[in-house]
Short mmCIF file of C-alpha atoms and ligand atoms in Angstrom, two decimals:
data_model
loop_
_atom_site.label_atom_id
_atom_site.label_comp_id
_atom_site.label_asym_id
_atom_site.label_seq_id
_atom_site.Cartn_x
_atom_site.Cartn_y
_atom_site.Cartn_z
CA UNK A 81 -10.03 4.62 19.57
CA UNK A 82 -7.09 5.45 17.36
CA UNK A 83 -7.26 5.79 13.60
CA UNK A 84 -4.59 5.22 11.00
CA UNK A 85 -5.00 6.78 7.59
CA UNK A 86 -3.40 5.55 4.41
CA UNK A 87 -3.26 8.28 1.76
CA UNK A 88 -3.04 6.81 -1.72
CA UNK A 89 -2.24 9.82 -3.88
CA UNK A 90 1.15 10.13 -5.56
CA UNK A 91 0.98 13.80 -4.54
CA UNK A 92 1.25 12.80 -0.88
CA UNK A 93 0.67 15.63 1.56
CA UNK A 94 -0.32 18.06 -1.21
CA UNK A 95 -3.17 15.88 -2.45
CA UNK A 96 -6.93 16.06 -2.26
CA UNK A 97 -6.84 12.63 -0.64
CA UNK A 98 -4.89 14.23 2.22
CA UNK A 99 -7.35 17.18 2.30
CA UNK A 100 -10.19 14.73 2.94
CA UNK A 101 -8.40 12.99 5.81
CA UNK A 102 -7.33 16.35 7.27
CA UNK A 103 -10.95 17.48 7.21
CA UNK A 104 -11.97 14.40 9.22
CA UNK A 105 -9.01 14.75 11.60
CA UNK A 106 -9.83 18.40 12.36
CA UNK A 107 -13.06 17.20 13.90
CA UNK A 108 -11.94 13.90 15.38
CA UNK A 109 -8.77 15.01 17.18
CA UNK A 110 -10.50 17.59 19.44
CA UNK A 111 -12.89 14.80 20.48
CA UNK A 112 -9.97 12.68 21.68
CA UNK A 113 -9.66 10.46 18.60
CA UNK A 114 -6.13 10.69 17.17
CA UNK A 115 -5.55 10.21 13.45
CA UNK A 116 -2.09 9.27 12.22
CA UNK A 117 -1.40 9.91 8.53
CA UNK A 118 0.72 7.64 6.32
CA UNK A 119 1.52 8.26 2.66
CA UNK A 120 1.72 5.37 0.19
CA UNK A 121 4.11 7.17 -2.13
CA UNK A 122 6.55 7.81 0.72
CA UNK A 123 6.34 4.17 1.81
CA UNK A 124 6.97 3.11 -1.77
CA UNK A 125 10.28 4.97 -1.78
CA UNK A 126 11.23 4.39 1.89
CA UNK A 127 10.64 0.87 3.22
CA UNK A 128 11.36 2.17 6.75
CA UNK A 129 8.17 4.25 6.61
CA UNK A 130 6.26 1.07 5.81
CA UNK A 131 7.49 -0.62 9.01
CA UNK A 132 6.21 2.33 11.07
CA UNK A 133 2.87 2.14 9.28
CA UNK A 134 2.53 -1.60 9.93
CA UNK A 135 3.28 -1.11 13.61
CA UNK A 136 0.63 1.60 13.97
CA UNK A 137 -1.84 -0.37 11.89
CA UNK A 138 -1.58 -3.30 14.29
CA UNK A 139 -2.31 -1.01 17.21
CA UNK A 140 -5.22 0.79 15.52
CA UNK A 141 -8.97 0.24 15.53
CA UNK A 142 -9.83 1.83 12.19
CA UNK A 143 -7.92 2.17 8.91
CA UNK A 144 -9.09 4.94 6.58
CA UNK A 145 -7.86 4.53 3.01
CA UNK A 146 -8.20 7.83 1.16
CA UNK A 147 -7.28 7.62 -2.48
CA UNK A 148 -7.80 9.06 -5.94
CA UNK A 149 -8.61 6.91 -8.95
CA UNK A 150 -5.78 6.62 -11.47
CA UNK A 151 -6.90 4.98 -14.71
CA UNK A 152 -9.93 3.30 -13.14
CA UNK A 153 -8.12 1.93 -10.13
CA UNK A 154 -5.97 2.63 -7.07
CA UNK A 155 -2.53 4.22 -7.74
CA UNK A 156 0.40 1.77 -8.00
CA UNK A 157 2.24 2.84 -4.81
CA UNK A 158 -0.94 2.25 -2.78
CA UNK A 159 -1.38 -1.22 -4.28
CA UNK A 160 2.29 -1.87 -3.48
CA UNK A 161 1.68 -0.98 0.18
CA UNK A 162 -1.44 -3.17 0.38
CA UNK A 163 0.52 -6.06 -1.17
CA UNK A 164 3.23 -5.47 1.44
CA UNK A 165 0.69 -5.59 4.27
CA UNK A 166 -0.67 -8.91 2.99
CA UNK A 167 2.82 -10.34 2.60
CA UNK A 168 3.94 -9.38 6.10
CA UNK A 169 0.77 -9.99 8.06
CA UNK A 170 -0.70 -12.88 6.10
CA UNK A 171 -4.33 -13.72 5.41
CA UNK A 172 -6.66 -12.54 8.20
CA UNK A 173 -3.68 -10.76 9.76
CA UNK A 174 -5.79 -7.68 10.58
CA UNK A 175 -8.77 -9.45 12.12
CA UNK A 176 -10.82 -7.27 14.42
CA UNK A 177 -9.81 -4.02 12.74
CA UNK A 178 -12.17 -1.94 10.66
CA UNK A 179 -11.69 -0.22 7.34
CA UNK A 180 -13.36 2.76 5.68
CA UNK A 181 -12.48 3.71 2.09
CA UNK A 182 -12.74 7.24 0.68
CA UNK A 183 -12.38 6.99 -3.07
CA UNK A 184 -12.55 10.08 -5.24
CA UNK A 185 -11.89 10.88 -8.86
CA UNK A 186 -11.87 13.51 -11.57
CA UNK A 187 -14.80 12.21 -13.58
CA UNK A 188 -18.24 12.55 -12.02
CA UNK A 189 -19.85 9.14 -12.69
CA UNK A 190 -20.00 6.66 -9.77
CA UNK A 191 -18.92 3.68 -11.92
CA UNK A 192 -15.50 5.34 -12.37
CA UNK A 193 -14.81 4.71 -8.68
CA UNK A 194 -16.29 1.26 -8.30
CA UNK A 195 -13.19 -0.84 -9.14
CA UNK A 196 -11.16 1.05 -6.53
CA UNK A 197 -13.84 0.55 -3.89
CA UNK A 198 -14.01 -3.13 -4.84
CA UNK A 199 -10.27 -3.43 -4.41
CA UNK A 200 -10.43 -1.97 -0.89
CA UNK A 201 -13.21 -4.41 -0.04
CA UNK A 202 -11.24 -7.37 -1.45
CA UNK A 203 -8.26 -6.24 0.69
CA UNK A 204 -10.54 -6.06 3.75
CA UNK A 205 -11.87 -9.57 3.11
CA UNK A 206 -8.43 -11.05 2.64
CA UNK A 207 -7.07 -9.41 5.77
CA UNK A 208 -10.12 -10.38 7.85
CA UNK A 209 -11.10 -6.74 8.46
CA UNK A 210 -14.61 -5.45 9.04
CA UNK A 211 -15.79 -3.42 6.02
CA UNK A 212 -17.28 -0.14 7.18
CA UNK A 213 -18.18 0.88 3.67
CA UNK A 214 -16.92 3.32 1.11
CA UNK A 215 -17.44 7.01 0.44
CA UNK A 216 -17.31 7.88 -3.23
CA UNK A 217 -16.73 11.43 -4.51
CA UNK A 218 -16.57 12.59 -8.13
CA UNK A 219 -15.29 15.76 -9.77
CA UNK A 220 -12.51 16.31 -7.21
CA UNK A 221 -9.68 17.48 -9.54
CA UNK A 222 -10.31 21.23 -8.97
CA UNK A 223 -9.75 20.77 -5.21
CA UNK A 224 -6.13 19.95 -5.98
CA UNK A 225 -4.97 19.54 -2.39
CA UNK A 226 -6.63 22.69 -1.02
CA UNK A 227 -8.62 22.52 2.19
CA UNK A 228 -12.22 21.49 1.63
CA UNK A 229 -13.52 24.59 3.42
CA UNK A 230 -11.49 26.87 1.15
CA UNK A 231 -13.37 25.47 -1.85
CA UNK A 232 -16.67 26.84 -0.50
CA UNK A 233 -19.95 25.62 -2.00
CA UNK A 234 -18.23 23.27 -4.43
CA UNK A 235 -17.32 20.84 -1.64
CA UNK A 236 -20.50 21.29 0.37
CA UNK A 237 -21.84 17.84 -0.51
CA UNK A 238 -18.52 16.16 0.30
CA UNK A 239 -18.21 17.97 3.63
CA UNK A 240 -21.73 17.06 4.59
CA UNK A 241 -20.98 13.34 4.04
CA UNK A 242 -17.69 13.64 5.96
CA UNK A 243 -19.46 15.44 8.84
CA UNK A 244 -21.94 12.59 9.10
CA UNK A 245 -19.07 10.11 9.03
CA UNK A 246 -17.32 11.87 11.92
CA UNK A 247 -20.54 11.75 13.92
CA UNK A 248 -20.91 8.04 13.27
CA UNK A 249 -17.29 7.31 14.18
CA UNK A 250 -17.62 9.28 17.43
CA UNK A 251 -20.95 7.75 18.41
CA UNK A 252 -19.95 4.28 17.23
CA UNK A 253 -22.71 4.32 14.62
CA UNK A 254 -20.57 2.87 11.85
CA UNK A 255 -20.84 -0.87 11.69
CA UNK A 256 -20.01 -3.53 9.18
CA UNK A 257 -22.04 -3.20 5.99
CA UNK A 258 -22.57 -5.15 2.81
CA UNK A 259 -22.87 -2.02 0.69
CA UNK A 260 -19.89 -1.05 -1.41
CA UNK A 261 -20.46 2.70 -1.29
CA UNK A 262 -22.45 4.29 1.54
CA UNK A 263 -22.61 7.61 -0.30
CA UNK A 264 -21.74 8.96 -3.71
CA UNK A 265 -21.47 12.69 -4.39
CA UNK A 266 -20.10 14.65 -7.31
CA UNK A 267 -19.06 18.30 -7.40
CA UNK A 268 -20.14 18.44 -11.05
CA UNK A 269 -23.92 18.66 -11.36
CA UNK A 270 -23.85 19.28 -15.14
CA UNK A 271 -24.39 16.91 -18.07
CA UNK A 272 -21.18 15.39 -19.48
CA UNK A 273 -21.82 17.13 -22.81
CA UNK A 274 -21.89 20.54 -21.18
CA UNK A 275 -18.78 19.76 -19.11
CA UNK A 276 -16.99 18.66 -22.27
CA UNK A 277 -17.83 21.92 -24.09
CA UNK A 278 -16.80 24.12 -21.16
CA UNK A 279 -13.61 22.23 -20.30
CA UNK A 280 -12.41 22.01 -23.90
CA UNK A 281 -12.91 25.75 -24.40
CA UNK A 282 -10.92 26.42 -21.23
CA UNK A 283 -8.12 24.03 -22.27
CA UNK A 284 -7.85 25.71 -25.70
CA UNK A 285 -7.70 29.16 -24.12
CA UNK A 286 -5.06 28.17 -21.58
CA UNK A 287 -2.91 26.60 -24.32
CA UNK A 288 -3.14 29.77 -26.40
CA UNK A 289 -2.12 31.90 -23.41
CA UNK A 290 0.87 29.74 -22.59
CA UNK A 291 1.98 29.46 -26.22
CA UNK A 292 1.55 25.68 -26.53
CA UNK A 293 0.76 25.09 -30.20
CA UNK A 294 -0.31 21.49 -30.56
CA UNK A 295 -2.00 19.83 -27.64
CA UNK A 296 -2.73 16.86 -29.91
CA UNK A 297 0.94 16.31 -30.84
CA UNK A 298 1.98 12.69 -31.47
CA UNK A 299 5.59 12.41 -30.35
CA UNK A 300 5.57 8.63 -30.84
CA UNK A 301 4.42 8.95 -34.45
CA UNK A 302 1.58 7.11 -36.10
CA UNK A 303 3.56 4.34 -37.73
CA UNK A 304 1.53 1.28 -38.50
CA UNK A 305 -1.83 3.03 -38.07
CA UNK B 220 2.28 -8.33 -39.70
CA UNK B 221 0.14 -7.74 -36.61
CA UNK B 222 2.05 -6.68 -33.55
CA UNK B 223 1.31 -7.63 -29.97
CA UNK B 224 2.69 -5.97 -26.89
CA UNK B 225 2.76 -8.11 -23.75
CA UNK B 226 3.22 -6.35 -20.43
CA UNK B 227 4.14 -9.08 -18.02
CA UNK B 228 3.98 -8.62 -14.27
CA UNK B 229 3.85 -12.35 -13.63
CA UNK B 230 7.36 -13.66 -12.98
CA UNK B 231 7.88 -16.65 -15.27
CA UNK B 232 9.61 -18.68 -12.55
CA UNK B 233 6.21 -18.85 -10.79
CA UNK B 234 4.51 -20.54 -13.72
CA UNK B 235 6.41 -20.58 -17.03
CA UNK B 236 3.51 -22.40 -18.69
CA UNK B 237 1.23 -19.40 -19.00
CA UNK B 238 3.87 -17.38 -20.81
CA UNK B 239 4.85 -20.32 -23.04
CA UNK B 240 1.26 -21.13 -23.99
CA UNK B 241 0.49 -17.50 -24.74
CA UNK B 242 3.55 -17.05 -26.93
CA UNK B 243 2.84 -20.31 -28.80
CA UNK B 244 -0.78 -19.25 -29.46
CA UNK B 245 0.33 -15.90 -30.84
CA UNK B 246 3.03 -17.51 -32.99
CA UNK B 247 0.42 -19.92 -34.37
CA UNK B 248 -1.64 -16.97 -35.49
CA UNK B 249 1.37 -15.35 -37.15
CA UNK B 250 1.45 -12.43 -34.71
CA UNK B 251 4.73 -10.81 -33.84
CA UNK B 252 5.03 -10.22 -30.13
CA UNK B 253 7.28 -8.20 -27.90
CA UNK B 254 7.20 -8.82 -24.17
CA UNK B 255 8.36 -6.58 -21.35
CA UNK B 256 9.08 -8.28 -18.02
CA UNK B 257 7.99 -5.43 -15.78
CA UNK B 258 9.56 -6.70 -12.58
CA UNK B 259 13.03 -6.23 -14.11
CA UNK B 260 12.44 -2.74 -15.48
CA UNK B 261 13.10 0.71 -14.11
CA UNK B 262 9.66 2.34 -14.13
CA UNK B 263 8.91 5.12 -11.71
CA UNK B 264 5.45 5.92 -10.36
CA UNK B 265 3.48 8.70 -12.09
CA UNK B 266 4.20 12.05 -10.46
CA UNK B 267 0.72 13.31 -11.20
CA UNK B 268 2.20 16.60 -12.47
CA UNK B 269 -0.07 16.96 -15.51
CA UNK B 270 2.78 18.08 -17.80
CA UNK B 271 2.14 15.33 -20.36
CA UNK B 272 -1.30 16.82 -20.97
CA UNK B 273 -0.62 20.52 -21.33
CA UNK B 274 3.09 21.46 -21.10
CA UNK B 275 4.87 18.75 -23.10
CA UNK B 276 1.87 17.23 -24.92
CA UNK B 277 2.22 13.47 -25.18
CA UNK B 278 5.57 13.27 -23.38
CA UNK B 279 6.33 12.36 -19.79
CA UNK B 280 9.17 14.26 -18.14
CA UNK B 281 10.42 11.14 -16.35
CA UNK B 282 12.87 9.22 -18.50
CA UNK B 283 12.82 5.48 -17.85
CA UNK B 284 11.48 2.20 -19.26
CA UNK B 285 8.12 3.78 -20.06
CA UNK B 286 9.42 5.44 -23.21
CA UNK B 287 9.98 2.07 -24.89
CA UNK B 288 6.59 0.81 -23.73
CA UNK B 289 4.70 3.85 -25.01
CA UNK B 290 6.45 3.72 -28.38
CA UNK B 291 5.55 0.06 -28.71
CA UNK B 292 1.98 0.55 -27.47
CA UNK B 293 1.07 2.99 -30.25
CA UNK B 294 2.41 0.60 -32.90
CA UNK B 295 0.60 -2.48 -31.63
CA UNK B 296 -2.74 -3.90 -32.68
CA UNK B 297 -3.17 -5.84 -29.45
CA UNK B 298 -1.93 -5.23 -25.91
CA UNK B 299 -1.92 -8.11 -23.43
CA UNK B 300 -1.66 -7.38 -19.72
CA UNK B 301 -0.46 -10.40 -17.78
CA UNK B 302 -0.58 -10.09 -14.01
CA UNK B 303 -1.15 -11.85 -10.73
CA UNK B 304 -4.50 -10.63 -9.40
CA UNK B 305 -3.97 -8.33 -6.43
CA UNK B 306 -7.21 -7.77 -4.50
CA UNK B 307 -9.28 -8.04 -7.68
CA UNK B 308 -6.98 -5.89 -9.81
CA UNK B 309 -3.53 -5.60 -11.34
CA UNK B 310 -0.30 -6.19 -9.44
CA UNK B 311 1.50 -2.95 -8.53
CA UNK B 312 4.30 -3.63 -11.08
CA UNK B 313 1.72 -3.54 -13.88
CA UNK B 314 -0.32 -0.74 -12.35
CA UNK B 315 2.77 1.50 -12.34
CA UNK B 316 2.77 1.22 -16.15
CA UNK B 317 -0.98 1.80 -16.43
CA UNK B 318 -0.70 4.94 -14.27
CA UNK B 319 1.90 6.25 -16.73
CA UNK B 320 -0.35 5.90 -19.80
CA UNK B 321 -1.68 9.45 -19.59
CA UNK B 322 0.59 10.62 -22.47
CA UNK B 323 -1.66 8.50 -24.70
CA UNK B 324 -4.55 10.90 -23.96
CA UNK B 325 -4.96 14.47 -25.08
CA UNK B 326 -6.21 16.90 -22.42
CA UNK B 327 -9.45 17.31 -24.37
CA UNK B 328 -12.62 15.71 -23.08
CA UNK B 329 -15.01 13.54 -25.00
CA UNK B 330 -18.24 11.77 -24.07
CA UNK B 331 -18.03 8.02 -24.56
CA UNK B 332 -20.96 5.75 -23.70
CA UNK B 333 -22.51 8.66 -21.86
CA UNK B 334 -19.46 9.20 -19.63
CA UNK B 335 -16.75 11.84 -19.58
CA UNK B 336 -13.35 10.66 -20.78
CA UNK B 337 -10.24 12.06 -22.42
CA UNK B 338 -9.70 11.79 -26.16
CA UNK B 339 -7.08 9.35 -27.39
CA UNK B 340 -3.94 10.90 -28.84
CA UNK B 341 -3.36 7.88 -31.13
CA UNK B 342 -6.16 6.19 -33.03
CA UNK B 343 -7.24 3.49 -33.15
CA UNK B 344 -6.06 2.18 -29.79
CA UNK B 345 -4.95 -1.47 -29.80
CA UNK B 346 -7.41 -4.10 -28.59
CA UNK B 347 -6.97 -5.11 -24.97
CA UNK B 348 -6.67 -8.53 -23.40
CA UNK B 349 -5.98 -9.03 -19.71
CA UNK B 350 -4.80 -12.30 -18.21
CA UNK B 351 -5.18 -12.38 -14.45
CA UNK B 352 -3.75 -15.14 -12.33
CA UNK B 353 -5.56 -16.02 -9.12
CA UNK B 354 -3.67 -17.99 -6.49
CA UNK B 355 -6.89 -19.80 -5.68
CA UNK B 356 -10.53 -19.51 -6.71
CA UNK B 357 -12.14 -16.32 -5.43
CA UNK B 358 -15.43 -15.23 -6.97
CA UNK B 359 -15.27 -11.63 -5.78
CA UNK B 360 -11.77 -11.09 -7.13
CA UNK B 361 -12.70 -12.79 -10.40
CA UNK B 362 -15.69 -10.47 -10.87
CA UNK B 363 -13.70 -7.40 -9.83
CA UNK B 364 -10.94 -8.22 -12.34
CA UNK B 365 -13.44 -8.64 -15.18
CA UNK B 366 -15.09 -5.36 -14.31
CA UNK B 367 -11.75 -3.56 -14.16
CA UNK B 368 -10.87 -4.81 -17.65
CA UNK B 369 -14.19 -3.55 -18.94
CA UNK B 370 -13.67 -0.16 -17.25
CA UNK B 371 -10.17 0.14 -18.74
CA UNK B 372 -11.58 -0.54 -22.20
CA UNK B 373 -14.24 2.14 -21.74
CA UNK B 374 -11.71 4.62 -20.35
CA UNK B 375 -9.25 4.05 -23.19
CA UNK B 376 -12.05 4.08 -25.79
CA UNK B 377 -11.18 0.51 -26.82
CA UNK B 378 -13.93 -1.49 -28.56
CA UNK B 379 -12.50 -5.02 -28.45
CA UNK B 380 -11.39 -6.43 -25.15
CA UNK B 381 -11.33 -9.68 -23.19
CA UNK B 382 -10.49 -10.76 -19.66
CA UNK B 383 -9.01 -14.21 -19.08
CA UNK B 384 -8.72 -15.50 -15.53
CA UNK B 385 -6.54 -18.44 -14.67
CA UNK B 386 -6.23 -20.07 -11.26
CA UNK B 387 -3.03 -21.55 -9.89
CA UNK B 388 -4.30 -25.13 -10.25
CA UNK B 389 -5.73 -24.96 -13.79
CA UNK B 390 -4.41 -27.69 -16.09
CA UNK B 391 -2.30 -26.60 -19.10
CA UNK B 392 -5.14 -27.59 -21.46
CA UNK B 393 -7.56 -25.34 -19.55
CA UNK B 394 -5.09 -22.48 -19.71
CA UNK B 395 -4.64 -22.98 -23.45
CA UNK B 396 -8.42 -23.07 -24.05
CA UNK B 397 -9.01 -19.95 -22.06
CA UNK B 398 -6.25 -18.02 -23.80
CA UNK B 399 -7.56 -19.20 -27.20
CA UNK B 400 -11.06 -18.06 -26.28
CA UNK B 401 -9.76 -14.68 -25.13
CA UNK B 402 -7.78 -14.16 -28.31
CA UNK B 403 -10.85 -14.97 -30.42
CA UNK B 404 -12.72 -12.16 -28.72
CA UNK B 405 -10.07 -9.53 -29.47
CA UNK B 406 -8.75 -10.54 -32.87
C1 FMN C 615 -2.42 9.23 -13.58
C2 FMN C 615 -3.81 9.72 -13.32
C3 FMN C 615 -4.89 8.97 -13.77
C4 FMN C 615 -6.20 9.37 -13.50
N1 FMN C 615 -7.22 8.58 -13.93
C5 FMN C 615 -8.51 8.90 -13.61
C6 FMN C 615 -9.60 8.03 -13.99
O1 FMN C 615 -9.40 6.97 -14.58
N2 FMN C 615 -10.85 8.41 -13.65
C7 FMN C 615 -11.11 9.57 -12.98
O2 FMN C 615 -12.27 9.84 -12.72
N3 FMN C 615 -10.10 10.40 -12.60
C8 FMN C 615 -8.81 10.09 -12.90
N4 FMN C 615 -7.77 10.92 -12.51
C9 FMN C 615 -8.08 12.17 -11.81
C10 FMN C 615 -7.85 12.09 -10.29
O3 FMN C 615 -8.55 11.01 -9.71
C11 FMN C 615 -8.31 13.39 -9.65
O4 FMN C 615 -7.65 14.48 -10.25
C12 FMN C 615 -8.13 13.44 -8.14
O5 FMN C 615 -8.79 14.58 -7.64
C13 FMN C 615 -6.67 13.50 -7.71
O6 FMN C 615 -6.59 13.49 -6.31
P1 FMN C 615 -5.26 13.61 -5.44
O7 FMN C 615 -4.91 15.07 -5.35
O8 FMN C 615 -5.58 13.02 -4.13
O9 FMN C 615 -4.20 12.84 -6.17
C14 FMN C 615 -6.44 10.57 -12.79
C15 FMN C 615 -5.35 11.34 -12.38
C16 FMN C 615 -4.06 10.94 -12.62
C17 FMN C 615 -2.90 11.77 -12.16
#
């Protein structure tokens, strides 16, 4: 089995989306399952990279889409790549292949990730792929492209879900599902009110330290309001 | 006079009727509208650098078509997003603009409808109407598009919003009725 990953973050290799795929690959590759990484933002700027991706995608068994949420949805370069796949391969052009989506976001609530998971599932349906389900992780901003292990206890829940996923991929235990998200974990176990208080205090302190006076500045004015 | 910003990712050569009907409806209501044809504009993807939140509050370091759009956004009472539906969501040309809206937030957090969100930098935000165009009927994509519109409204702390979904073979009268209904919900 060979796996192709599509990393949706505009931060490419330095992203948390890449950290998640790298964590999976570290366990899959030694077991003889290669994982080839492709970056949406690179393909957006270099059409040649998209041709390589399409070629590998056709030869693969499983596509893993790993992406952050940007304003409730997948980042534009990732959508651009998915549109390109549909245009070149046509409806049902990826029949027989499977897809797993890893969608993560800054905010903790599961509903913040649902539209992105839905989009991956709509893509799967249109391309005739078998939906292997989604993994949904909240509160991922502090990871900021570091390795999941380096984040210690904070990423324990995420790693545990990814470990189970590796096991299922290796043993062939993942099969087509109806469910949108197989798992949802957040690194933030606190109430939103408490998070708000803590984060805002930290933001104010950081601004003071770096000499930024007005974080609420309105450079476009308030004309007409 | 009320101002409307239309962000159009639906090339008019594909179906000029939708654009014409929309503009006529707005004119009828005495609204002044400005439309940006996104496919023709230079708009770069967000670099996810975070500078617009904490280093240059409210300003993006990339200089391109987004400056005009942001300036217009904060002066408008209604924003209309017109887009082909891509897998239940916006086309990438429109999404590029949406990804670049972070300068409209402050870095501060707020709790809205029990969820964490960022505060708006400009208040009140304009109402939001989305018009999605489906090539053919698709229930899942229709539902996903509606839900996305609702999520955007929650995220941007917008109270009045509407999602209008048009399919490629809708008659002009249907299109007109749907747009009218959508406008009633947001105006
Ligand atoms: C432009 C932009 C928009 C974002 N919008 C959301 C959002 O709507 N909801 C959310 O929960 N997180 C949002 N985030 C936070 C990211 O999803 C989060 O920081 C994630 O960990 C980034 O992962 P990456 O390193 O793979 O890009 C946004 C981040 C950026 C840069």
